[in-house]
Amino acid sequence: SQQGEEDPQALSIQEGENATMNCSYKTSINNLQWYRQNSGRGLVHLILIRSNEREKHSGRLRVTLDTSKKSSSLLITASRAADTASYFCATDPRRGKLTFGTGTRLTIIP
Amino acid sequence: SAVISQKPSRDICQRGTSLTIQCQVDSQVTMMFWYRQQPGQSLTLIATANQGSEATYESGFVIDKFPISRPNLTFSTLTVSNMSPEDSSIYLCSVGTSGNTGELFFGEGSRLTVL
């Protein structure tokens, strides 16, 4: 079963705008991770935030985590066409085994 | 990090046949997993491939349908047996490296279409 639900399911924005995706999960976690998948290929790890962290940055990515609400958000600033992909949050209710959310399909319009 | 090679990258299979997917890692890894991604869906964990012992399957997945081998710390295979069109999916090998905090590295996936 899915641990995480993401919204929106699909998002289209103009190049240069910011994109925000949200993830909600159900059980306690050790950490929450975000992955990107291009066109049904393998997933690429983007960023990991630990359960005792509230915000983390990596380049144009900003992730927040609210454990009281069991939710996280991924912000991509100054979007580029190459950011077009599906984005998944993943949690680890069991050590080493990630459970993935439903995903957000992001389309950047040039 | 780890570099993962999966073969085949894609295949078209006939109903009732079986196909074995190979996953080769460029370094020894402690954790290796097989995921399935049905069309337009998220990833679902099939099983954990255990080196030298039987794989640990998730609910809804059984060894007879998805036999897995892991003879060493760098290689694993997943077989999809007696395929039906419902098995059309991307199958992904992923690994976790020792000492990391939980992130996984993924192969490019094997896209199977069952006719």
PDB file of C-alpha atoms in Angstrom:
ATOM      1  CA  SER A   1       0.000   0.000   0.000  1.00  0.00           C
ATOM      2  CA  GLN A   2       1.090   3.576  -0.543  1.00  0.00           C
ATOM      3  CA  GLN A   3       2.531   5.322   2.454  1.00  0.00           C
ATOM      4  CA  GLY A   4       2.471   8.738   0.832  1.00  0.00           C
ATOM      5  CA  GLU A   5      -0.027  10.714  -1.126  1.00  0.00           C
ATOM      6  CA  GLU A   6       1.155  13.581  -3.226  1.00  0.00           C
ATOM      7  CA  ASP A   7      -0.599  16.544  -4.622  1.00  0.00           C
ATOM      8  CA  PRO A   8      -1.092  17.789  -7.093  1.00  0.00           C
ATOM      9  CA  GLN A   9      -1.069  14.697  -9.294  1.00  0.00           C
ATOM     10  CA  ALA A  10      -0.019  16.871 -12.204  1.00  0.00           C
ATOM     11  CA  LEU A  11       1.382  20.385 -12.424  1.00  0.00           C
ATOM     12  CA  SER A  12       2.201  22.545 -15.446  1.00  0.00           C
ATOM     13  CA  ILE A  13       4.051  25.818 -15.051  1.00  0.00           C
ATOM     14  CA  GLN A  14       5.981  28.267 -17.175  1.00  0.00           C
ATOM     15  CA  GLU A  15       9.738  28.047 -17.262  1.00  0.00           C
ATOM     16  CA  GLY A  16      11.234  30.279 -14.606  1.00  0.00           C
ATOM     17  CA  GLU A  17       8.331  29.898 -12.197  1.00  0.00           C
ATOM     18  CA  ASN A  18       8.533  28.003  -8.936  1.00  0.00           C
ATOM     19  CA  ALA A  19       6.964  24.559  -8.535  1.00  0.00           C
ATOM     20  CA  THR A  20       5.647  23.242  -5.241  1.00  0.00           C
ATOM     21  CA  MET A  21       4.662  19.650  -4.591  1.00  0.00           C
ATOM     22  CA  ASN A  22       3.232  18.263  -1.381  1.00  0.00           C
ATOM     23  CA  CYS A  23       3.442  14.855   0.230  1.00  0.00           C
ATOM     24  CA  SER A  24       1.448  13.443   3.120  1.00  0.00           C
ATOM     25  CA  TYR A  25       2.252  10.183   4.868  1.00  0.00           C
ATOM     26  CA  LYS A  26       0.646   7.982   7.477  1.00  0.00           C
ATOM     27  CA  THR A  27       3.134   6.467   9.914  1.00  0.00           C
ATOM     28  CA  SER A  28       6.170   7.677  11.825  1.00  0.00           C
ATOM     29  CA  ILE A  29       9.357   7.956   9.801  1.00  0.00           C
ATOM     30  CA  ASN A  30      13.123   8.037  10.159  1.00  0.00           C
ATOM     31  CA  ASN A  31      13.484  10.275   7.153  1.00  0.00           C
ATOM     32  CA  LEU A  32      11.667  11.416   4.051  1.00  0.00           C
ATOM     33  CA  GLN A  33      13.222  11.478   0.623  1.00  0.00           C
ATOM     34  CA  TRP A  34      12.368  12.944  -2.749  1.00  0.00           C
ATOM     35  CA  TYR A  35      13.159  11.278  -6.068  1.00  0.00           C
ATOM     36  CA  ARG A  36      12.824  12.308  -9.696  1.00  0.00           C
ATOM     37  CA  GLN A  37      11.905  10.004 -12.564  1.00  0.00           C
ATOM     38  CA  ASN A  38      12.300  11.007 -16.182  1.00  0.00           C
ATOM     39  CA  SER A  39       9.938   9.357 -18.672  1.00  0.00           C
ATOM     40  CA  GLY A  40       9.522   6.001 -16.935  1.00  0.00           C
ATOM     41  CA  ARG A  41      13.241   5.499 -16.421  1.00  0.00           C
ATOM     42  CA  GLY A  42      15.115   4.872 -13.187  1.00  0.00           C
ATOM     43  CA  LEU A  43      14.679   7.111 -10.195  1.00  0.00           C
ATOM     44  CA  VAL A  44      17.257   9.644  -9.112  1.00  0.00           C
ATOM     45  CA  HIS A  45      17.619  10.621  -5.479  1.00  0.00           C
ATOM     46  CA  LEU A  46      17.209  14.351  -4.947  1.00  0.00           C
ATOM     47  CA  ILE A  47      17.247  15.100  -1.259  1.00  0.00           C
ATOM     48  CA  LEU A  48      16.738  13.506   2.144  1.00  0.00           C
ATOM     49  CA  ILE A  49      15.383  15.198   5.235  1.00  0.00           C
ATOM     50  CA  ARG A  50      15.592  13.553   8.632  1.00  0.00           C
ATOM     51  CA  SER A  51      12.653  13.402  10.995  1.00  0.00           C
ATOM     52  CA  ASN A  52      14.316  15.900  13.355  1.00  0.00           C
ATOM     53  CA  GLU A  53      14.878  18.454  10.583  1.00  0.00           C
ATOM     54  CA  ARG A  54      12.335  21.011   9.441  1.00  0.00           C
ATOM     55  CA  GLU A  55      13.881  22.410   6.299  1.00  0.00           C
ATOM     56  CA  LYS A  56      16.671  21.528   3.940  1.00  0.00           C
ATOM     57  CA  HIS A  57      18.125  23.112   0.814  1.00  0.00           C
ATOM     58  CA  SER A  58      20.034  21.697  -2.113  1.00  0.00           C
ATOM     59  CA  GLY A  59      20.678  24.016  -5.040  1.00  0.00           C
ATOM     60  CA  ARG A  60      17.274  25.049  -6.402  1.00  0.00           C
ATOM     61  CA  LEU A  61      15.484  22.539  -4.172  1.00  0.00           C
ATOM     62  CA  ARG A  62      13.926  23.328  -0.829  1.00  0.00           C
ATOM     63  CA  VAL A  63      12.262  20.654   1.252  1.00  0.00           C
ATOM     64  CA  THR A  64      10.218  21.160   4.378  1.00  0.00           C
ATOM     65  CA  LEU A  65       8.996  18.550   6.813  1.00  0.00           C
ATOM     66  CA  ASP A  66       6.225  18.858   9.381  1.00  0.00           C
ATOM     67  CA  THR A  67       6.103  15.656  11.401  1.00  0.00           C
ATOM     68  CA  SER A  68       3.138  16.860  13.442  1.00  0.00           C
ATOM     69  CA  LYS A  69       1.098  17.053  10.250  1.00  0.00           C
ATOM     70  CA  LYS A  70       2.893  14.136   8.610  1.00  0.00           C
ATOM     71  CA  SER A  71       3.564  16.215   5.541  1.00  0.00           C
ATOM     72  CA  SER A  72       6.415  17.473   3.406  1.00  0.00           C
ATOM     73  CA  SER A  73       6.780  19.847   0.510  1.00  0.00           C
ATOM     74  CA  LEU A  74       9.287  20.113  -2.304  1.00  0.00           C
ATOM     75  CA  LEU A  75       9.899  23.503  -3.862  1.00  0.00           C
ATOM     76  CA  ILE A  76      11.810  23.831  -7.107  1.00  0.00           C
ATOM     77  CA  THR A  77      12.770  27.427  -7.762  1.00  0.00           C
ATOM     78  CA  ALA A  78      13.419  29.032 -11.144  1.00  0.00           C
ATOM     79  CA  SER A  79      12.177  25.959 -13.010  1.00  0.00           C
ATOM     80  CA  ARG A  80      13.801  24.791 -16.233  1.00  0.00           C
ATOM     81  CA  ALA A  81      12.566  22.610 -19.064  1.00  0.00           C
ATOM     82  CA  ALA A  82      14.895  19.871 -17.828  1.00  0.00           C
ATOM     83  CA  ASP A  83      12.923  19.733 -14.575  1.00  0.00           C
ATOM     84  CA  THR A  84      10.047  18.100 -16.460  1.00  0.00           C
ATOM     85  CA  ALA A  85       9.659  14.726 -14.757  1.00  0.00           C
ATOM     86  CA  SER A  86       7.674  12.838 -12.152  1.00  0.00           C
ATOM     87  CA  TYR A  87       8.558  13.513  -8.545  1.00  0.00           C
ATOM     88  CA  PHE A  88       8.010  11.014  -5.749  1.00  0.00           C
ATOM     89  CA  CYS A  89       8.310  11.303  -2.025  1.00  0.00           C
ATOM     90  CA  ALA A  90       9.429   8.207  -0.158  1.00  0.00           C
ATOM     91  CA  THR A  91       9.451   7.270   3.494  1.00  0.00           C
ATOM     92  CA  ASP A  92      11.119   4.493   5.411  1.00  0.00           C
ATOM     93  CA  PRO A  93       8.731   3.051   7.980  1.00  0.00           C
ATOM     94  CA  ARG A  94      10.959  -0.018   7.906  1.00  0.00           C
ATOM     95  CA  ARG A  95      14.711   0.405   7.830  1.00  0.00           C
ATOM     96  CA  GLY A  96      16.079   0.237   4.315  1.00  0.00           C
ATOM     97  CA  LYS A  97      12.726  -0.296   2.619  1.00  0.00           C
ATOM     98  CA  LEU A  98      11.281   2.794   1.060  1.00  0.00           C
ATOM     99  CA  THR A  99       7.592   3.277   0.471  1.00  0.00           C
ATOM    100  CA  PHE A 100       6.824   5.656  -2.348  1.00  0.00           C
ATOM    101  CA  GLY A 101       4.078   8.200  -2.719  1.00  0.00           C
ATOM    102  CA  THR A 102       1.742   8.494  -5.642  1.00  0.00           C
ATOM    103  CA  GLY A 103       3.897  11.041  -7.466  1.00  0.00           C
ATOM    104  CA  THR A 104       3.472  14.429  -9.109  1.00  0.00           C
ATOM    105  CA  ARG A 105       3.947  14.824 -12.867  1.00  0.00           C
ATOM    106  CA  LEU A 106       5.623  18.171 -13.422  1.00  0.00           C
ATOM    107  CA  THR A 107       5.656  19.774 -16.860  1.00  0.00           C
ATOM    108  CA  ILE A 108       7.696  22.900 -17.473  1.00  0.00           C
ATOM    109  CA  ILE A 109       6.460  24.897 -20.436  1.00  0.00           C
ATOM    110  CA  PRO A 110       9.280  26.680 -22.290  1.00  0.00           C
TER     111      PRO A 110
ATOM    112  CA  SER B   1      26.963   5.889  -4.755  1.00  0.00           C
ATOM    113  CA  ALA B   2      26.463   2.850  -6.943  1.00  0.00           C
ATOM    114  CA  VAL B   3      26.079   2.267 -10.662  1.00  0.00           C
ATOM    115  CA  ILE B   4      23.420  -0.286 -11.515  1.00  0.00           C
ATOM    116  CA  SER B   5      22.975  -2.038 -14.844  1.00  0.00           C
ATOM    117  CA  GLN B   6      19.737  -3.794 -15.656  1.00  0.00           C
ATOM    118  CA  LYS B   7      19.090  -6.133 -18.540  1.00  0.00           C
ATOM    119  CA  PRO B   8      16.968  -6.246 -20.576  1.00  0.00           C
ATOM    120  CA  SER B   9      15.968  -2.592 -20.745  1.00  0.00           C
ATOM    121  CA  ARG B  10      12.728  -3.579 -22.424  1.00  0.00           C
ATOM    122  CA  ASP B  11      11.060  -6.639 -23.843  1.00  0.00           C
ATOM    123  CA  ILE B  12       7.821  -7.764 -25.363  1.00  0.00           C
ATOM    124  CA  CYS B  13       6.714 -11.128 -24.072  1.00  0.00           C
ATOM    125  CA  GLN B  14       3.990 -13.612 -24.839  1.00  0.00           C
ATOM    126  CA  ARG B  15       1.392 -14.605 -22.294  1.00  0.00           C
ATOM    127  CA  GLY B  16       2.397 -17.685 -20.309  1.00  0.00           C
ATOM    128  CA  THR B  17       6.144 -17.264 -20.748  1.00  0.00           C
ATOM    129  CA  SER B  18       8.714 -16.257 -18.136  1.00  0.00           C
ATOM    130  CA  LEU B  19      11.434 -13.639 -18.279  1.00  0.00           C
ATOM    131  CA  THR B  20      14.475 -13.122 -16.100  1.00  0.00           C
ATOM    132  CA  ILE B  21      15.776  -9.629 -15.391  1.00  0.00           C
ATOM    133  CA  GLN B  22      19.369  -9.157 -14.335  1.00  0.00           C
ATOM    134  CA  CYS B  23      20.742  -6.477 -12.023  1.00  0.00           C
ATOM    135  CA  GLN B  24      24.489  -5.881 -11.793  1.00  0.00           C
ATOM    136  CA  VAL B  25      26.020  -3.386  -9.369  1.00  0.00           C
ATOM    137  CA  ASP B  26      29.515  -1.953  -9.689  1.00  0.00           C
ATOM    138  CA  SER B  27      30.258  -2.442  -5.997  1.00  0.00           C
ATOM    139  CA  GLN B  28      29.265  -4.693  -3.140  1.00  0.00           C
ATOM    140  CA  VAL B  29      26.026  -3.581  -1.549  1.00  0.00           C
ATOM    141  CA  THR B  30      24.253  -4.749   1.536  1.00  0.00           C
ATOM    142  CA  MET B  31      20.676  -4.060   0.531  1.00  0.00           C
ATOM    143  CA  MET B  32      19.091  -4.859  -2.810  1.00  0.00           C
ATOM    144  CA  PHE B  33      15.434  -4.470  -3.643  1.00  0.00           C
ATOM    145  CA  TRP B  34      13.110  -5.142  -6.537  1.00  0.00           C
ATOM    146  CA  TYR B  35      10.274  -2.731  -7.255  1.00  0.00           C
ATOM    147  CA  ARG B  36       7.418  -2.833  -9.749  1.00  0.00           C
ATOM    148  CA  GLN B  37       5.917   0.228 -11.369  1.00  0.00           C
ATOM    149  CA  GLN B  38       2.682  -0.410 -13.221  1.00  0.00           C
ATOM    150  CA  PRO B  39       1.747   2.000 -16.012  1.00  0.00           C
ATOM    151  CA  GLY B  40       1.154   5.482 -14.670  1.00  0.00           C
ATOM    152  CA  GLN B  41       1.543   4.321 -11.083  1.00  0.00           C
ATOM    153  CA  SER B  42       4.023   4.666  -8.279  1.00  0.00           C
ATOM    154  CA  LEU B  43       6.563   2.075  -7.190  1.00  0.00           C
ATOM    155  CA  THR B  44       5.610  -0.981  -5.184  1.00  0.00           C
ATOM    156  CA  LEU B  45       8.206  -3.054  -3.385  1.00  0.00           C
ATOM    157  CA  ILE B  46       8.191  -6.680  -4.532  1.00  0.00           C
ATOM    158  CA  ALA B  47      10.907  -8.118  -2.327  1.00  0.00           C
ATOM    159  CA  THR B  48      14.257  -7.708  -0.662  1.00  0.00           C
ATOM    160  CA  ALA B  49      16.935  -9.822  -2.318  1.00  0.00           C
ATOM    161  CA  ASN B  50      19.031 -11.490   0.385  1.00  0.00           C
ATOM    162  CA  GLN B  51      22.515 -12.664  -0.404  1.00  0.00           C
ATOM    163  CA  GLY B  52      22.794 -16.425  -0.078  1.00  0.00           C
ATOM    164  CA  SER B  53      19.257 -16.973   1.177  1.00  0.00           C
ATOM    165  CA  GLU B  54      15.660 -16.742   0.089  1.00  0.00           C
ATOM    166  CA  ALA B  55      14.274 -13.333  -0.739  1.00  0.00           C
ATOM    167  CA  THR B  56      11.850 -11.600   1.611  1.00  0.00           C
ATOM    168  CA  TYR B  57       8.594 -10.913  -0.187  1.00  0.00           C
ATOM    169  CA  GLU B  58       6.088  -8.146   0.488  1.00  0.00           C
ATOM    170  CA  SER B  59       2.428  -8.772   0.907  1.00  0.00           C
ATOM    171  CA  GLY B  60       0.817  -9.688  -2.383  1.00  0.00           C
ATOM    172  CA  PHE B  61       3.978 -11.072  -3.968  1.00  0.00           C
ATOM    173  CA  VAL B  62       4.986 -14.746  -3.891  1.00  0.00           C
ATOM    174  CA  ILE B  63       8.110 -16.660  -4.741  1.00  0.00           C
ATOM    175  CA  ASP B  64       6.423 -18.870  -7.323  1.00  0.00           C
ATOM    176  CA  LYS B  65       5.479 -15.833  -9.374  1.00  0.00           C
ATOM    177  CA  PHE B  66       8.602 -13.728  -8.766  1.00  0.00           C
ATOM    178  CA  PRO B  67      11.559 -15.987  -7.963  1.00  0.00           C
ATOM    179  CA  ILE B  68      14.630 -13.991  -7.015  1.00  0.00           C
ATOM    180  CA  SER B  69      18.256 -15.000  -6.796  1.00  0.00           C
ATOM    181  CA  ARG B  70      21.156 -13.157  -5.223  1.00  0.00           C
ATOM    182  CA  PRO B  71      24.278 -15.287  -5.408  1.00  0.00           C
ATOM    183  CA  ASN B  72      26.632 -12.501  -4.274  1.00  0.00           C
ATOM    184  CA  LEU B  73      26.726  -8.868  -3.133  1.00  0.00           C
ATOM    185  CA  THR B  74      26.820  -7.390  -6.636  1.00  0.00           C
ATOM    186  CA  PHE B  75      24.250  -9.368  -8.627  1.00  0.00           C
ATOM    187  CA  SER B  76      20.604 -10.356  -8.502  1.00  0.00           C
ATOM    188  CA  THR B  77      17.934 -11.658 -10.835  1.00  0.00           C
ATOM    189  CA  LEU B  78      14.168 -11.347 -10.809  1.00  0.00           C
ATOM    190  CA  THR B  79      12.061 -13.731 -12.849  1.00  0.00           C
ATOM    191  CA  VAL B  80       8.507 -12.899 -13.790  1.00  0.00           C
ATOM    192  CA  SER B  81       6.844 -16.263 -14.261  1.00  0.00           C
ATOM    193  CA  ASN B  82       3.863 -17.336 -16.307  1.00  0.00           C
ATOM    194  CA  MET B  83       3.270 -13.774 -17.430  1.00  0.00           C
ATOM    195  CA  SER B  84      -0.095 -12.211 -18.134  1.00  0.00           C
ATOM    196  CA  PRO B  85      -0.880  -8.742 -19.514  1.00  0.00           C
ATOM    197  CA  GLU B  86      -1.315  -7.547 -15.913  1.00  0.00           C
ATOM    198  CA  ASP B  87       2.426  -8.075 -15.434  1.00  0.00           C
ATOM    199  CA  SER B  88       3.188  -5.352 -17.974  1.00  0.00           C
ATOM    200  CA  SER B  89       5.233  -2.949 -15.862  1.00  0.00           C
ATOM    201  CA  ILE B  90       8.607  -1.424 -15.308  1.00  0.00           C
ATOM    202  CA  TYR B  91      10.674  -3.542 -12.952  1.00  0.00           C
ATOM    203  CA  LEU B  92      13.361  -1.669 -11.068  1.00  0.00           C
ATOM    204  CA  CYS B  93      16.360  -2.896  -9.168  1.00  0.00           C
ATOM    205  CA  SER B  94      17.547  -0.655  -6.366  1.00  0.00           C
ATOM    206  CA  VAL B  95      20.338  -0.815  -3.835  1.00  0.00           C
ATOM    207  CA  GLY B  96      21.236   0.778  -0.564  1.00  0.00           C
ATOM    208  CA  THR B  97      24.904   1.128   0.274  1.00  0.00           C
ATOM    209  CA  SER B  98      26.328   0.412   3.712  1.00  0.00           C
ATOM    210  CA  GLY B  99      26.782   3.454   5.880  1.00  0.00           C
ATOM    211  CA  ASN B 100      24.284   5.585   4.046  1.00  0.00           C
ATOM    212  CA  THR B 101      21.273   7.161   5.661  1.00  0.00           C
ATOM    213  CA  GLY B 102      18.698   5.380   3.604  1.00  0.00           C
ATOM    214  CA  GLU B 103      18.789   6.735   0.078  1.00  0.00           C
ATOM    215  CA  LEU B 104      18.478   4.207  -2.705  1.00  0.00           C
ATOM    216  CA  PHE B 105      20.144   4.017  -6.085  1.00  0.00           C
ATOM    217  CA  PHE B 106      18.133   2.720  -8.990  1.00  0.00           C
ATOM    218  CA  GLY B 107      18.798   0.962 -12.231  1.00  0.00           C
ATOM    219  CA  GLU B 108      17.208   2.292 -15.399  1.00  0.00           C
ATOM    220  CA  GLY B 109      14.454  -0.276 -15.153  1.00  0.00           C
ATOM    221  CA  SER B 110      13.209  -3.080 -17.360  1.00  0.00           C
ATOM    222  CA  ARG B 111      10.019  -2.263 -19.234  1.00  0.00           C
ATOM    223  CA  LEU B 112       8.038  -5.431 -19.900  1.00  0.00           C
ATOM    224  CA  THR B 113       5.031  -5.596 -22.181  1.00  0.00           C
ATOM    225  CA  VAL B 114       3.042  -8.810 -22.104  1.00  0.00           C
ATOM    226  CA  LEU B 115       0.778  -9.530 -25.047  1.00  0.00           C
TER     227      LEU B 115
END
